[in-house]
Tab-separated table of C-alpha atoms and ligand atoms in Angstrom:
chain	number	residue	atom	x	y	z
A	150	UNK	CA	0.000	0.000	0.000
A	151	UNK	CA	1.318	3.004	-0.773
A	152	UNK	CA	2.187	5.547	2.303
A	153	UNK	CA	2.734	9.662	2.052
A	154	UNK	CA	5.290	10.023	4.975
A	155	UNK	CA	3.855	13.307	5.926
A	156	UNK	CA	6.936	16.252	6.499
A	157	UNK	CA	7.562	17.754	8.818
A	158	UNK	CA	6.372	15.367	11.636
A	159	UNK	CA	7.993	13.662	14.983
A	160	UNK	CA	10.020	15.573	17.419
A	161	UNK	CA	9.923	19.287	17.951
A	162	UNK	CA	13.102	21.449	19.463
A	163	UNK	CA	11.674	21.540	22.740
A	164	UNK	CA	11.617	17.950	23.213
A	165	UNK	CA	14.823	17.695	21.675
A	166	UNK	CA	15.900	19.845	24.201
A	167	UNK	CA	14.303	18.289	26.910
A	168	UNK	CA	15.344	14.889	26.521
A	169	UNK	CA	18.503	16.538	26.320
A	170	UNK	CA	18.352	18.130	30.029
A	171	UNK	CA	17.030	15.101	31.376
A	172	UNK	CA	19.691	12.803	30.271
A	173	UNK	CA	22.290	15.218	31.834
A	174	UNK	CA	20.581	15.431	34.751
A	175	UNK	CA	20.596	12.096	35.188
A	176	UNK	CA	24.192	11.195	34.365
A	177	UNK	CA	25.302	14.231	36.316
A	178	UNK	CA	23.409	13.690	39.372
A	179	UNK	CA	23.444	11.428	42.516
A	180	UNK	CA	20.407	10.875	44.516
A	181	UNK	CA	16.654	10.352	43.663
A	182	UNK	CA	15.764	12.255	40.057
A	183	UNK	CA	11.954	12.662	39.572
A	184	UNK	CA	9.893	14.407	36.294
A	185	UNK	CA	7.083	16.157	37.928
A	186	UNK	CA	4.483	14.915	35.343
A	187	UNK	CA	5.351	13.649	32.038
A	188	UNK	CA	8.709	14.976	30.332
A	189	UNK	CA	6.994	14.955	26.807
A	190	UNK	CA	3.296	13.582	26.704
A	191	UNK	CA	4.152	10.178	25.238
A	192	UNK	CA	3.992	7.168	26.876
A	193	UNK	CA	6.975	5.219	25.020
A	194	UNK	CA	9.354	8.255	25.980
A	195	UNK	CA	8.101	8.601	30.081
A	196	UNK	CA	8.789	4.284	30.044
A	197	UNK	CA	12.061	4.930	28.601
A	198	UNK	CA	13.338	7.478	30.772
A	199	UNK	CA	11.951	5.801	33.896
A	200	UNK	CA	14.133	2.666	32.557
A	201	UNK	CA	16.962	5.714	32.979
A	202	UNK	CA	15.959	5.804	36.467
A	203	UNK	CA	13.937	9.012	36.228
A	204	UNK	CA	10.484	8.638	38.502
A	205	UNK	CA	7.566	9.645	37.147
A	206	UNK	CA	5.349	11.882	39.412
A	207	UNK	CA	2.248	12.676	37.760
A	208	UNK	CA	-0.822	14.094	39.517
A	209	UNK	CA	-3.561	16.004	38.224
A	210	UNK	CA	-2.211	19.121	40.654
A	211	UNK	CA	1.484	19.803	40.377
A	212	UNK	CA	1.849	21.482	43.391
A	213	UNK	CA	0.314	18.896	45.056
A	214	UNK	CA	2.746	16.362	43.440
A	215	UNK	CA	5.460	18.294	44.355
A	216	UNK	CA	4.532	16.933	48.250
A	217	UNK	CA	4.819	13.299	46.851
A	218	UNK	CA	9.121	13.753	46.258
A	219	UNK	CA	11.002	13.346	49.145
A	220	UNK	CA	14.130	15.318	48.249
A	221	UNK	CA	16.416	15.023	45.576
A	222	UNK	CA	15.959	16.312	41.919
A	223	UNK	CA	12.310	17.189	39.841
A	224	UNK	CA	12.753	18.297	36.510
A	225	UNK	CA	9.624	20.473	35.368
A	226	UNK	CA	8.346	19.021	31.914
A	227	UNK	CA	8.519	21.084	28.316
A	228	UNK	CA	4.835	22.579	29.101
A	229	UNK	CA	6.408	24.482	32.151
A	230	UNK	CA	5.212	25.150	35.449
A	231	UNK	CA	3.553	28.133	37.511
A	232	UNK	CA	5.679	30.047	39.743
A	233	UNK	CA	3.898	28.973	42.446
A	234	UNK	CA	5.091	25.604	41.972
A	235	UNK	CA	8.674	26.369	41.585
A	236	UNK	CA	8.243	28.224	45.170
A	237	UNK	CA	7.157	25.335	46.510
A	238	UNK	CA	10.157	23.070	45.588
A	239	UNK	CA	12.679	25.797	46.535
A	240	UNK	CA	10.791	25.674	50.081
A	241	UNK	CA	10.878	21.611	49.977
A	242	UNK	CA	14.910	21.941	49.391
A	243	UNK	CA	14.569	19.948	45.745
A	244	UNK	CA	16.713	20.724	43.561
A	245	UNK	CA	14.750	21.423	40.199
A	246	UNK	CA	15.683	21.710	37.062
A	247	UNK	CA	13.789	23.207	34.403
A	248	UNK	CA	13.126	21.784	30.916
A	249	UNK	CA	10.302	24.002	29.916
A	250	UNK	CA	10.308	24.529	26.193
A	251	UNK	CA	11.446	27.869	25.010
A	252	UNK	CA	8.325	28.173	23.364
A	253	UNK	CA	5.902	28.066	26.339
A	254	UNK	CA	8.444	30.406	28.514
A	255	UNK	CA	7.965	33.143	26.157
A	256	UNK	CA	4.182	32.807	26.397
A	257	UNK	CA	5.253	32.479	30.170
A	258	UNK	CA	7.037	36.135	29.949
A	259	UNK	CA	4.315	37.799	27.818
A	260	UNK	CA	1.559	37.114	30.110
A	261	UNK	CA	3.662	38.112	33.180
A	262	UNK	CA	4.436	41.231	31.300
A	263	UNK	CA	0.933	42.200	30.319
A	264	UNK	CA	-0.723	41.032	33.826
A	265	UNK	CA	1.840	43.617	35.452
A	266	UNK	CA	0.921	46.394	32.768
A	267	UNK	CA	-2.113	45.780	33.741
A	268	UNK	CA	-3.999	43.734	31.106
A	269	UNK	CA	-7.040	41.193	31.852
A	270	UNK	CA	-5.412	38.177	29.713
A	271	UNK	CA	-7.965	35.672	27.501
A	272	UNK	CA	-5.638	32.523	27.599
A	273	UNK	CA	-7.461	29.836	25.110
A	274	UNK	CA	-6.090	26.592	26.112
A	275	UNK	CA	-7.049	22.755	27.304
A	276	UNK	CA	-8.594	22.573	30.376
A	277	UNK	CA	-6.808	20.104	32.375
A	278	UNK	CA	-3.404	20.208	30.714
A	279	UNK	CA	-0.247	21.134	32.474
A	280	UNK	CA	0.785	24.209	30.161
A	281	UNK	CA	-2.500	26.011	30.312
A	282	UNK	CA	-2.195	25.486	34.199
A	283	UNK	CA	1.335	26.864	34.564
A	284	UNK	CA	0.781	30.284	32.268
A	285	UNK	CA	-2.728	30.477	34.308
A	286	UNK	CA	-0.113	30.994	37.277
A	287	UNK	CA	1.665	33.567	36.400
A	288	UNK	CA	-0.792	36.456	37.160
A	289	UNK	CA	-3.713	34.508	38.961
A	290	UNK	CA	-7.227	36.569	38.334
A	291	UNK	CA	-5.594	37.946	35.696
A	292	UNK	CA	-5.240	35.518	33.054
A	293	UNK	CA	-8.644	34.234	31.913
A	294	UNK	CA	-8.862	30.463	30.556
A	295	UNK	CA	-10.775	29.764	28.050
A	296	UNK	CA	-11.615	26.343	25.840
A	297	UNK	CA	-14.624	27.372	24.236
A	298	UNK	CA	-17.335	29.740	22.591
A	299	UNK	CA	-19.208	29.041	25.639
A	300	UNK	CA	-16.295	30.011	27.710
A	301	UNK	CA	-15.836	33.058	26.112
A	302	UNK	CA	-19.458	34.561	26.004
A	303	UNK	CA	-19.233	34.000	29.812
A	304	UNK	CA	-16.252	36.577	30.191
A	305	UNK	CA	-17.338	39.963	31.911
A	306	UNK	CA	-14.437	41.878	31.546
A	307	UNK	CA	-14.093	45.591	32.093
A	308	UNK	CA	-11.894	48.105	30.685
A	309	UNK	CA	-9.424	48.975	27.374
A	310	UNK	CA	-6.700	46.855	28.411
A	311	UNK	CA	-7.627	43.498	27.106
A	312	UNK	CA	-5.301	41.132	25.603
A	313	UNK	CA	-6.244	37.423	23.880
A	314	UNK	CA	-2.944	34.755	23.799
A	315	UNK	CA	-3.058	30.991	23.241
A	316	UNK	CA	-1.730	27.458	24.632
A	317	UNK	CA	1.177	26.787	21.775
A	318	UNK	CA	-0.299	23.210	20.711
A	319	UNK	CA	-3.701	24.624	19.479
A	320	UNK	CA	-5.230	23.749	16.350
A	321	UNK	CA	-4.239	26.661	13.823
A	322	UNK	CA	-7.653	27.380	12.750
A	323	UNK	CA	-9.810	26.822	15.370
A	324	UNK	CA	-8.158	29.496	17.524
A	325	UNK	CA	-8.230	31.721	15.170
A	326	UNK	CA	-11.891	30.942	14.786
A	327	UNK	CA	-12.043	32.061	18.971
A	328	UNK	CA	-9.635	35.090	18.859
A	329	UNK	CA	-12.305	36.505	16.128
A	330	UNK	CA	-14.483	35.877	18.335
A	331	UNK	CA	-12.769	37.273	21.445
A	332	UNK	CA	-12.372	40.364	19.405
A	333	UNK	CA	-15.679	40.431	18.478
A	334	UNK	CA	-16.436	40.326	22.005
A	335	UNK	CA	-13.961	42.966	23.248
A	336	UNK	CA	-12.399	44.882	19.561
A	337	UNK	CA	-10.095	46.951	21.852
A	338	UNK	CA	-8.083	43.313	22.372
A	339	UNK	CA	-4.663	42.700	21.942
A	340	UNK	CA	-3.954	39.628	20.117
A	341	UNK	CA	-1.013	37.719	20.564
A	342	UNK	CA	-0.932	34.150	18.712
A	343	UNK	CA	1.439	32.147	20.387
A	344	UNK	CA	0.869	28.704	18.614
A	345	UNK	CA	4.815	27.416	17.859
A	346	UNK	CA	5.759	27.188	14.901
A	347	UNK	CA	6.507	23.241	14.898
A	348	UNK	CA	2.715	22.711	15.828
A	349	UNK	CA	1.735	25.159	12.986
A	350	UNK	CA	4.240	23.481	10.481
A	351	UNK	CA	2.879	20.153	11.469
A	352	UNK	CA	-0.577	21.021	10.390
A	353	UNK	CA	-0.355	23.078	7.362
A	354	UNK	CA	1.532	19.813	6.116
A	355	UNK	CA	-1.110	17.428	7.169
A	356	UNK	CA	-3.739	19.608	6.248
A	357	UNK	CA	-2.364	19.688	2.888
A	358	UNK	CA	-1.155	16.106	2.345
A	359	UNK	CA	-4.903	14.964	3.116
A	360	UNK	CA	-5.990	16.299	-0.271
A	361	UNK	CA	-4.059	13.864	-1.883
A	362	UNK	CA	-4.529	10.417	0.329
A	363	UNK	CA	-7.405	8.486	1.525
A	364	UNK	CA	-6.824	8.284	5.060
A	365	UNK	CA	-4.474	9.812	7.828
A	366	UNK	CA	-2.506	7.831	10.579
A	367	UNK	CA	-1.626	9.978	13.502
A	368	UNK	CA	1.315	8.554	15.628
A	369	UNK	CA	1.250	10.296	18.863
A	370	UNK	CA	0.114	9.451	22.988
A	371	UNK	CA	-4.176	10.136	24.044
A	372	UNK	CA	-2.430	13.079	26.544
A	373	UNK	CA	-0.797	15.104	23.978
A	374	UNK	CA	-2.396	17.742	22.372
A	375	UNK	CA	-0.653	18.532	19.482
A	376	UNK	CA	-1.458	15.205	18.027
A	377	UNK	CA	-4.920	15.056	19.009
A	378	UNK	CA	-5.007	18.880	17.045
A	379	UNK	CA	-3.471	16.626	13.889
A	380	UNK	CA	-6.302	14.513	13.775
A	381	UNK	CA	-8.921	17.220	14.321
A	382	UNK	CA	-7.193	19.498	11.480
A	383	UNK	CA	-6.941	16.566	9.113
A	384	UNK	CA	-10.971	15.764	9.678
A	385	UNK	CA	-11.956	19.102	9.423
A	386	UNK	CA	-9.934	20.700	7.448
A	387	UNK	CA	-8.401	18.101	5.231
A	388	UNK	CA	-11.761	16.519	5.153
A	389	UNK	CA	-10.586	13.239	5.567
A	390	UNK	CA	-10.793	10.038	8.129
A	391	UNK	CA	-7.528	10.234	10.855
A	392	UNK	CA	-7.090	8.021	13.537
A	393	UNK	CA	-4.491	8.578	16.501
A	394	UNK	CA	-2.374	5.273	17.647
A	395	UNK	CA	0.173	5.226	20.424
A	396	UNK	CA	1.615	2.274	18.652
A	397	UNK	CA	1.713	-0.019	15.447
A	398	UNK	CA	-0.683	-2.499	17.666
A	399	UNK	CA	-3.464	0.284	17.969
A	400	UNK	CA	-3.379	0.107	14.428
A	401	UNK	CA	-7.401	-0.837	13.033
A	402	UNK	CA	-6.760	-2.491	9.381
A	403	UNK	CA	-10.445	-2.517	8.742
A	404	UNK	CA	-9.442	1.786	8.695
A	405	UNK	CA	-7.485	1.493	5.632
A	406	UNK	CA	-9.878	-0.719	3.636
A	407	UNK	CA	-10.243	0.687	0.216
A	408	UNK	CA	-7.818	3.210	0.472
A	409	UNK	CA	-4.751	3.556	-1.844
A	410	UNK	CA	-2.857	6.206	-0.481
A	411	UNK	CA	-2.373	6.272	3.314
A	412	UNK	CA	-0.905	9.647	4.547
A	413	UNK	CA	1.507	9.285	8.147
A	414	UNK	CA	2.676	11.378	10.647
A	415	UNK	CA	2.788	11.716	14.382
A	416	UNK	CA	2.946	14.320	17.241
A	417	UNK	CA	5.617	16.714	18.126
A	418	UNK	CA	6.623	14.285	21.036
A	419	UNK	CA	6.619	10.705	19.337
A	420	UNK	CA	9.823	8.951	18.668
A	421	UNK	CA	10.527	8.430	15.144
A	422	UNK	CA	10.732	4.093	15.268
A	423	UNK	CA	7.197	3.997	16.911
A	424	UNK	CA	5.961	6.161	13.517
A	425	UNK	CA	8.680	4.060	11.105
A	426	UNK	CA	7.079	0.770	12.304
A	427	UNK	CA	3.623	2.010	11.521
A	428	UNK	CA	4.730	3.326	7.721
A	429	UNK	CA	6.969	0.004	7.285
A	430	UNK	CA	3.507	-2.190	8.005
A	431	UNK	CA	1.428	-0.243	5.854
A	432	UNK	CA	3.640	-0.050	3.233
A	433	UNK	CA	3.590	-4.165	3.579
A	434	UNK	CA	-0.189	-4.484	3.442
A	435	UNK	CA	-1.624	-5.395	0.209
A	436	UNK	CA	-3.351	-2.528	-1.521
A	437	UNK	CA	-6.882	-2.857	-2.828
A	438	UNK	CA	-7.638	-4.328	-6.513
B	665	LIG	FE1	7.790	23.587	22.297
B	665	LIG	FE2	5.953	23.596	20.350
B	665	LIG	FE3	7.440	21.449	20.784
B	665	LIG	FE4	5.564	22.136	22.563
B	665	LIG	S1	5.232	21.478	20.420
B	665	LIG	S2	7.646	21.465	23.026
B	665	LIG	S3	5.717	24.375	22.448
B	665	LIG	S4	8.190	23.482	20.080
């Protein structure tokens, strides 16, 4: 069967980078090391780098999780943390390390900068994930999150100094679709898109390669956003079926029946043998008469 190996796809610079920290950390330090959630939202890369001896600590509320680590090291994952819970494990006497993507700690800066400027900030991001819940935490009462139309004809805020930023893993279009509406909401807003440019790059190409194939295969973990955003941009946009697997054995053949042209890629977190395993076996399958 015949497979478009979708480019770019697979891992971004930020989990370059933090893979990169960790594995220094590790070597480098003695004592307990512990990831205060996961490092990169896959679960293939978290197995691996407990196999390096890296705990995983992953509750819903970091700064409850924080409580869980009995000294030693916690590296903050590449969605970052509030500053509230970096206080908190200077207090506890861990020594942290930080492998927050450069991406998110601009967003990170911005909103601190426009909280103390004195802004009321629309944050659209994912309830429930760790970046939205670190940025939230830089100006509590401040920043404003919101998922949803809904969420955003509920806002009641006062005054000209409005701005409207974004969770970097967003689908391109669909937050676009909600800044409009922010604006339309509150015109005197200050936008300020901060989707990353690997997220963005990943979805203008699978947005475009879906014209051409029959079906999508996304290769990326259930808890990370930016491949969940690749299927949703490929069904809506690309108007075609996508499916998300973690792994080659998620893989439904009864998806690709009839299809000729099967398109691949996979999140900004997903290790590139989990996706090459997925286009090998597809490329093995017969194709239809
Ligand atoms: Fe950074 Fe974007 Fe990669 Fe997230 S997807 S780690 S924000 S470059």
């Amino acid at each position: 069967m015949e497979v478009v190996k979708i480019t770019p796809r697979g891992y971004c610079h930020g989990v370059v980078d933090a893979f990169r920290i960790a594995k220094r950390v590790r070597e480098e330090t003695a004592g307990p090391v512990h990831m205060l959630g996961m490092l990169v939202h896959n679960t293939h890369a978290t197995d691996d780098l407990q196999a390096q001896g890296i705990a995983l600590v992953d509750p819903p509320d970091r700064l409850a999780g924080l409580d869980q680590i009995k000294g030693g090291t916690v590296i903050f994952t590449a969605h970052g943390v509030s500053p509230q819970v970096k206080q908190r494990a200077a207090e506890l006497g861990l020594n942290a390390i930080d492998a927050t993507c450069s991406d998110v700690v601009r967003t990170h800066e911005l909103v601190a900068d426009l909280a103390g400027k004195g802004y009321e900030v629309v944050y659209i991001g994912r309830k429930g994930h760790p970046e939205p819940e670190g940025v939230v935490g830089e100006a509590p009462g401040k920043v404003h999150l919101v998922q949803d139309a809904a969420d955003i004809d509920a806002l009641d805020l006062k005054g000209d100094r409005i701005a409207v930023t974004c969770q970097t893993t967003l689908s391109v279009w669909d937050t676009e679709d909600l800044i409009d509406r922010v604006r339309s909401r509150y015109p005197q807003a200050e936008v300020h898109n901060e989707i990353c440019r690997a997220t963005q790059e990943r979805q203008e190409a699978a947005v475009e390669a879906a014209k051409d194939v029959d079906v999508v295969i996304v290769v990326g973990s259930s808890r990370s956003s930016n491949s969940l955003r690749l299927v949703e941009v490929v069904k809506k946009l690309g108007r075609k079926p996508a499916y998300l697997v973690d792994r080659l054995e998620d893989l439904d053949v009864a998806w690709l029946k009839g299809a000729k042209k099967v398109g691949v890629t996979s999140g900004a977190s997903t290790p590139s043998q989990l996706t090459r395993r997925v286009i090998e076996y597809i490329e093995a399958l017969e194709p239809p008469e």
